[in-house]
Amino acid sequence: MGRRFVKFCAVCAAIFFASSISMVIIYRFAPVRFTPLMLIRKADAISRGERLMLCQDWVPIEQISPNLICAVIDAEDSHFYEHGGFSYNDMVDAFYRNRRMGRIVAGGSTISQQTAKNVFCTPARTYTRKLFEAYFTMLIELFWGKKRILEVYLNVIELGDGIFGVEAASQAYYGTSALRLDYRQSACLTSIIPSPRFYTPCEAYLWE
């Protein structure tokens, strides 16, 4: 029985590693059209008897305003191009903050970690999810590189109720493409990233 169990675990582990690495390699080239968070938002709406339309328009990073790219990096991960996927100082600070609060209230996540979470994990605030997030963060840093990570992040991030990605958000809030966003519009849009379902870009910007 013991050998069978060990063999079963080994097979499951091999399947997981093979499938996860394959998925990461596929998404190195293919647009990410659907994420676990999108599925959760859709299921929540159905459970409430509501109809939620998911809006996402994938665009290459060359069609995203440099103003917006700079605003997101400055706000979310100013050392994005310097680290290997993790900001250890922020992680230590988050650990002690969570211990003081007795629950997970902070994650110290980089853009790479947020991308891994959005694409491959659920938003559950548990240490198990953080372990999976760390695993996929290492994979995307290895197989994708910084440009692709940023491109995927900007295309899958939640920016409103049913709104995912900066192109859909730009069209919804400003009636223009992500490429044409000016500095103020970029700053306003970036300001709602922490709470995209509770603020519009102007409200969050003024609140700050």
mmCIF file of C-alpha atoms in Angstrom:
data_model
loop_
_atom_site.group_PDB
_atom_site.id
_atom_site.type_symbol
_atom_site.label_atom_id
_atom_site.label_comp_id
_atom_site.label_asym_id
_atom_site.label_seq_id
_atom_site.Cartn_x
_atom_site.Cartn_y
_atom_site.Cartn_z
ATOM 1 C CA MET A 1 0.000 0.000 0.000
ATOM 2 C CA GLY A 2 2.801 2.376 0.886
ATOM 3 C CA ARG A 3 4.562 1.889 -2.429
ATOM 4 C CA ARG A 4 1.334 2.307 -4.358
ATOM 5 C CA PHE A 5 0.608 5.553 -2.546
ATOM 6 C CA VAL A 6 4.099 6.883 -3.233
ATOM 7 C CA LYS A 7 3.789 5.889 -6.891
ATOM 8 C CA PHE A 8 0.378 7.553 -7.111
ATOM 9 C CA CYS A 9 1.762 10.760 -5.602
ATOM 10 C CA ALA A 10 4.722 10.673 -7.989
ATOM 11 C CA VAL A 11 2.420 10.281 -10.986
ATOM 12 C CA CYS A 12 0.181 13.142 -9.812
ATOM 13 C CA ALA A 13 3.217 15.367 -9.276
ATOM 14 C CA ALA A 14 4.577 14.534 -12.723
ATOM 15 C CA ILE A 15 1.220 15.331 -14.335
ATOM 16 C CA PHE A 16 0.980 18.627 -12.462
ATOM 17 C CA PHE A 17 4.482 19.762 -13.380
ATOM 18 C CA ALA A 18 4.100 18.712 -17.020
ATOM 19 C CA SER A 19 0.706 20.373 -17.430
ATOM 20 C CA SER A 20 1.646 23.568 -15.601
ATOM 21 C CA ILE A 21 4.870 24.036 -17.561
ATOM 22 C CA SER A 22 3.045 23.308 -20.821
ATOM 23 C CA MET A 23 0.392 25.892 -19.988
ATOM 24 C CA VAL A 24 3.010 28.514 -19.166
ATOM 25 C CA ILE A 25 4.796 27.855 -22.459
ATOM 26 C CA ILE A 26 1.522 28.091 -24.412
ATOM 27 C CA TYR A 27 0.673 31.419 -22.776
ATOM 28 C CA ARG A 28 4.129 32.687 -23.685
ATOM 29 C CA PHE A 29 2.701 33.103 -27.182
ATOM 30 C CA ALA A 30 -1.115 32.804 -26.986
ATOM 31 C CA PRO A 31 -3.369 35.577 -25.624
ATOM 32 C CA VAL A 32 -4.872 34.838 -22.211
ATOM 33 C CA ARG A 33 -8.583 35.127 -22.915
ATOM 34 C CA PHE A 34 -9.947 33.666 -19.682
ATOM 35 C CA THR A 35 -8.748 33.552 -16.077
ATOM 36 C CA PRO A 36 -9.989 31.903 -12.855
ATOM 37 C CA LEU A 37 -11.108 35.309 -11.557
ATOM 38 C CA MET A 38 -13.299 35.847 -14.614
ATOM 39 C CA LEU A 39 -14.950 32.489 -13.967
ATOM 40 C CA ILE A 40 -15.490 33.385 -10.301
ATOM 41 C CA ARG A 41 -17.053 36.741 -11.163
ATOM 42 C CA LYS A 42 -19.346 35.062 -13.688
ATOM 43 C CA ALA A 43 -20.379 32.342 -11.214
ATOM 44 C CA ASP A 44 -21.045 34.915 -8.472
ATOM 45 C CA ALA A 45 -23.308 36.887 -10.782
ATOM 46 C CA ILE A 46 -25.233 33.752 -11.782
ATOM 47 C CA SER A 47 -25.667 32.777 -8.128
ATOM 48 C CA ARG A 48 -27.252 36.180 -7.508
ATOM 49 C CA GLY A 49 -29.551 35.777 -10.506
ATOM 50 C CA GLU A 50 -27.713 38.504 -12.398
ATOM 51 C CA ARG A 51 -26.212 38.611 -15.860
ATOM 52 C CA LEU A 52 -22.604 39.768 -16.077
ATOM 53 C CA MET A 53 -20.971 40.458 -19.405
ATOM 54 C CA LEU A 54 -17.207 40.007 -19.333
ATOM 55 C CA CYS A 55 -15.321 42.564 -21.404
ATOM 56 C CA GLN A 56 -11.733 42.005 -22.475
ATOM 57 C CA ASP A 57 -9.963 43.185 -25.614
ATOM 58 C CA TRP A 58 -6.467 41.739 -25.889
ATOM 59 C CA VAL A 59 -3.864 44.117 -27.323
ATOM 60 C CA PRO A 60 -0.088 43.741 -27.686
ATOM 61 C CA ILE A 61 1.997 45.885 -25.370
ATOM 62 C CA GLU A 62 2.994 48.082 -28.314
ATOM 63 C CA GLN A 63 -0.640 49.246 -28.429
ATOM 64 C CA ILE A 64 -0.680 50.361 -24.790
ATOM 65 C CA SER A 65 0.229 53.938 -23.878
ATOM 66 C CA PRO A 66 3.692 54.385 -22.338
ATOM 67 C CA ASN A 67 1.962 56.746 -19.892
ATOM 68 C CA LEU A 68 -0.133 53.868 -18.596
ATOM 69 C CA ILE A 69 2.760 51.412 -18.501
ATOM 70 C CA CYS A 70 4.874 53.822 -16.450
ATOM 71 C CA ALA A 71 1.964 54.657 -14.118
ATOM 72 C CA VAL A 72 1.249 50.969 -13.413
ATOM 73 C CA ILE A 73 4.888 50.122 -12.733
ATOM 74 C CA ASP A 74 5.348 53.155 -10.485
ATOM 75 C CA ALA A 75 2.215 52.345 -8.496
ATOM 76 C CA GLU A 76 2.363 48.565 -8.327
ATOM 77 C CA ASP A 77 6.014 47.506 -8.536
ATOM 78 C CA SER A 78 8.658 50.199 -8.933
ATOM 79 C CA HIS A 79 11.460 47.591 -8.958
ATOM 80 C CA PHE A 80 9.779 45.402 -11.584
ATOM 81 C CA TYR A 81 12.763 45.315 -13.915
ATOM 82 C CA GLU A 82 15.248 44.740 -11.099
ATOM 83 C CA HIS A 83 13.914 41.698 -9.224
ATOM 84 C CA GLY A 84 13.520 38.084 -10.271
ATOM 85 C CA GLY A 85 9.827 37.937 -9.503
ATOM 86 C CA PHE A 86 9.816 38.564 -5.751
ATOM 87 C CA SER A 87 10.385 41.591 -3.544
ATOM 88 C CA TYR A 88 11.667 39.959 -0.386
ATOM 89 C CA ASN A 89 11.529 43.113 1.748
ATOM 90 C CA ASP A 90 7.859 43.606 0.883
ATOM 91 C CA MET A 91 7.165 39.924 1.565
ATOM 92 C CA VAL A 92 8.759 40.116 5.016
ATOM 93 C CA ASP A 93 6.818 43.277 5.837
ATOM 94 C CA ALA A 94 3.580 41.592 4.679
ATOM 95 C CA PHE A 95 4.338 38.495 6.786
ATOM 96 C CA TYR A 96 4.711 40.490 10.004
ATOM 97 C CA ARG A 97 1.671 42.604 9.186
ATOM 98 C CA ASN A 98 -0.427 39.479 8.624
ATOM 99 C CA ARG A 99 0.832 37.976 11.873
ATOM 100 C CA ARG A 100 -0.159 41.105 13.798
ATOM 101 C CA MET A 101 -3.630 41.061 12.243
ATOM 102 C CA GLY A 102 -4.102 37.295 12.685
ATOM 103 C CA ARG A 103 -5.110 36.869 9.040
ATOM 104 C CA ILE A 104 -3.812 37.585 5.549
ATOM 105 C CA VAL A 105 -4.371 41.254 4.799
ATOM 106 C CA ALA A 106 -1.253 41.943 2.720
ATOM 107 C CA GLY A 107 0.767 39.979 0.227
ATOM 108 C CA GLY A 108 3.698 42.144 -0.785
ATOM 109 C CA SER A 109 3.130 40.983 -4.342
ATOM 110 C CA THR A 110 5.106 42.137 -7.357
ATOM 111 C CA ILE A 111 3.605 42.523 -10.820
ATOM 112 C CA SER A 112 5.036 39.098 -11.643
ATOM 113 C CA GLN A 113 3.256 37.548 -8.654
ATOM 114 C CA GLN A 114 0.011 39.337 -9.460
ATOM 115 C CA THR A 115 0.214 38.068 -13.035
ATOM 116 C CA ALA A 116 0.801 34.504 -11.863
ATOM 117 C CA LYS A 117 -2.141 34.784 -9.471
ATOM 118 C CA ASN A 118 -4.487 36.276 -12.060
ATOM 119 C CA VAL A 119 -3.690 33.752 -14.787
ATOM 120 C CA PHE A 120 -3.129 30.507 -12.887
ATOM 121 C CA CYS A 121 -4.611 30.819 -9.373
ATOM 122 C CA THR A 122 -7.725 31.923 -7.524
ATOM 123 C CA PRO A 123 -7.789 35.142 -5.465
ATOM 124 C CA ALA A 124 -8.194 33.180 -2.201
ATOM 125 C CA ARG A 125 -6.139 34.712 0.621
ATOM 126 C CA THR A 126 -4.433 31.540 1.822
ATOM 127 C CA TYR A 127 -0.834 30.423 2.150
ATOM 128 C CA THR A 128 -1.567 27.466 -0.136
ATOM 129 C CA ARG A 129 -2.510 29.851 -2.921
ATOM 130 C CA LYS A 130 0.641 31.867 -2.206
ATOM 131 C CA LEU A 131 2.723 28.710 -2.698
ATOM 132 C CA PHE A 132 1.127 28.036 -6.083
ATOM 133 C CA GLU A 133 1.524 31.713 -6.933
ATOM 134 C CA ALA A 134 5.245 31.539 -6.084
ATOM 135 C CA TYR A 135 5.668 28.429 -8.234
ATOM 136 C CA PHE A 136 4.013 30.005 -11.271
ATOM 137 C CA THR A 137 5.885 33.269 -10.675
ATOM 138 C CA MET A 138 9.182 31.411 -11.051
ATOM 139 C CA LEU A 139 7.924 29.743 -14.214
ATOM 140 C CA ILE A 140 6.777 32.918 -15.945
ATOM 141 C CA GLU A 141 9.967 34.741 -14.999
ATOM 142 C CA LEU A 142 11.873 31.843 -16.581
ATOM 143 C CA PHE A 143 9.793 31.295 -19.724
ATOM 144 C CA TRP A 144 8.145 34.669 -20.385
ATOM 145 C CA GLY A 145 10.484 37.479 -19.435
ATOM 146 C CA LYS A 146 9.542 40.949 -18.222
ATOM 147 C CA LYS A 147 7.954 42.282 -21.414
ATOM 148 C CA ARG A 148 5.551 39.345 -21.747
ATOM 149 C CA ILE A 149 4.706 39.369 -18.024
ATOM 150 C CA LEU A 150 3.783 43.042 -18.224
ATOM 151 C CA GLU A 151 1.807 42.503 -21.436
ATOM 152 C CA VAL A 152 -0.254 39.701 -19.893
ATOM 153 C CA TYR A 153 -0.769 41.616 -16.641
ATOM 154 C CA LEU A 154 -2.121 44.658 -18.442
ATOM 155 C CA ASN A 155 -4.488 42.492 -20.484
ATOM 156 C CA VAL A 156 -5.999 40.405 -17.670
ATOM 157 C CA ILE A 157 -6.077 42.747 -14.671
ATOM 158 C CA GLU A 158 -9.559 43.481 -13.286
ATOM 159 C CA LEU A 159 -10.492 47.147 -13.776
ATOM 160 C CA GLY A 160 -14.201 47.236 -13.129
ATOM 161 C CA ASP A 161 -17.297 45.087 -12.802
ATOM 162 C CA GLY A 162 -16.805 42.617 -15.634
ATOM 163 C CA ILE A 163 -14.016 44.736 -17.146
ATOM 164 C CA PHE A 164 -10.642 43.045 -17.633
ATOM 165 C CA GLY A 165 -7.572 44.498 -19.266
ATOM 166 C CA VAL A 166 -6.553 48.059 -20.008
ATOM 167 C CA GLU A 167 -8.023 48.162 -23.511
ATOM 168 C CA ALA A 168 -11.539 47.260 -22.338
ATOM 169 C CA ALA A 169 -11.172 49.687 -19.423
ATOM 170 C CA SER A 170 -9.977 52.511 -21.682
ATOM 171 C CA GLN A 171 -12.954 52.015 -23.978
ATOM 172 C CA ALA A 172 -15.406 51.760 -21.053
ATOM 173 C CA TYR A 173 -14.210 54.793 -19.076
ATOM 174 C CA TYR A 174 -12.771 57.120 -21.731
ATOM 175 C CA GLY A 175 -14.138 55.925 -25.073
ATOM 176 C CA THR A 176 -10.656 55.602 -26.507
ATOM 177 C CA SER A 177 -7.965 52.983 -26.954
ATOM 178 C CA ALA A 178 -5.304 52.157 -24.390
ATOM 179 C CA LEU A 179 -2.716 53.529 -26.786
ATOM 180 C CA ARG A 180 -4.202 57.034 -26.631
ATOM 181 C CA LEU A 181 -4.434 57.446 -22.856
ATOM 182 C CA ASP A 182 -2.756 60.597 -21.593
ATOM 183 C CA TYR A 183 -0.878 60.968 -18.305
ATOM 184 C CA ARG A 184 -3.897 61.936 -16.177
ATOM 185 C CA GLN A 185 -6.138 59.224 -17.609
ATOM 186 C CA SER A 186 -3.378 56.686 -16.992
ATOM 187 C CA ALA A 187 -2.969 57.829 -13.394
ATOM 188 C CA CYS A 188 -6.733 57.678 -12.817
ATOM 189 C CA LEU A 189 -7.029 54.203 -14.293
ATOM 190 C CA THR A 190 -4.068 52.930 -12.286
ATOM 191 C CA SER A 191 -5.574 54.269 -9.067
ATOM 192 C CA ILE A 192 -8.471 51.791 -9.147
ATOM 193 C CA ILE A 193 -6.293 48.656 -9.371
ATOM 194 C CA PRO A 194 -6.509 47.920 -5.603
ATOM 195 C CA SER A 195 -10.355 48.166 -5.597
ATOM 196 C CA PRO A 196 -11.591 48.050 -9.188
ATOM 197 C CA ARG A 197 -15.171 47.086 -8.347
ATOM 198 C CA PHE A 198 -15.746 49.900 -5.865
ATOM 199 C CA TYR A 199 -14.326 52.966 -7.599
ATOM 200 C CA THR A 200 -14.350 54.585 -11.006
ATOM 201 C CA PRO A 201 -11.011 56.012 -12.123
ATOM 202 C CA CYS A 202 -11.946 59.610 -11.276
ATOM 203 C CA GLU A 203 -13.313 58.711 -7.817
ATOM 204 C CA ALA A 204 -10.240 56.727 -6.832
ATOM 205 C CA TYR A 205 -7.886 59.414 -8.152
ATOM 206 C CA LEU A 206 -9.622 62.157 -6.198
ATOM 207 C CA TRP A 207 -9.741 59.982 -3.065
ATOM 208 C CA GLU A 208 -5.967 59.583 -3.183
#
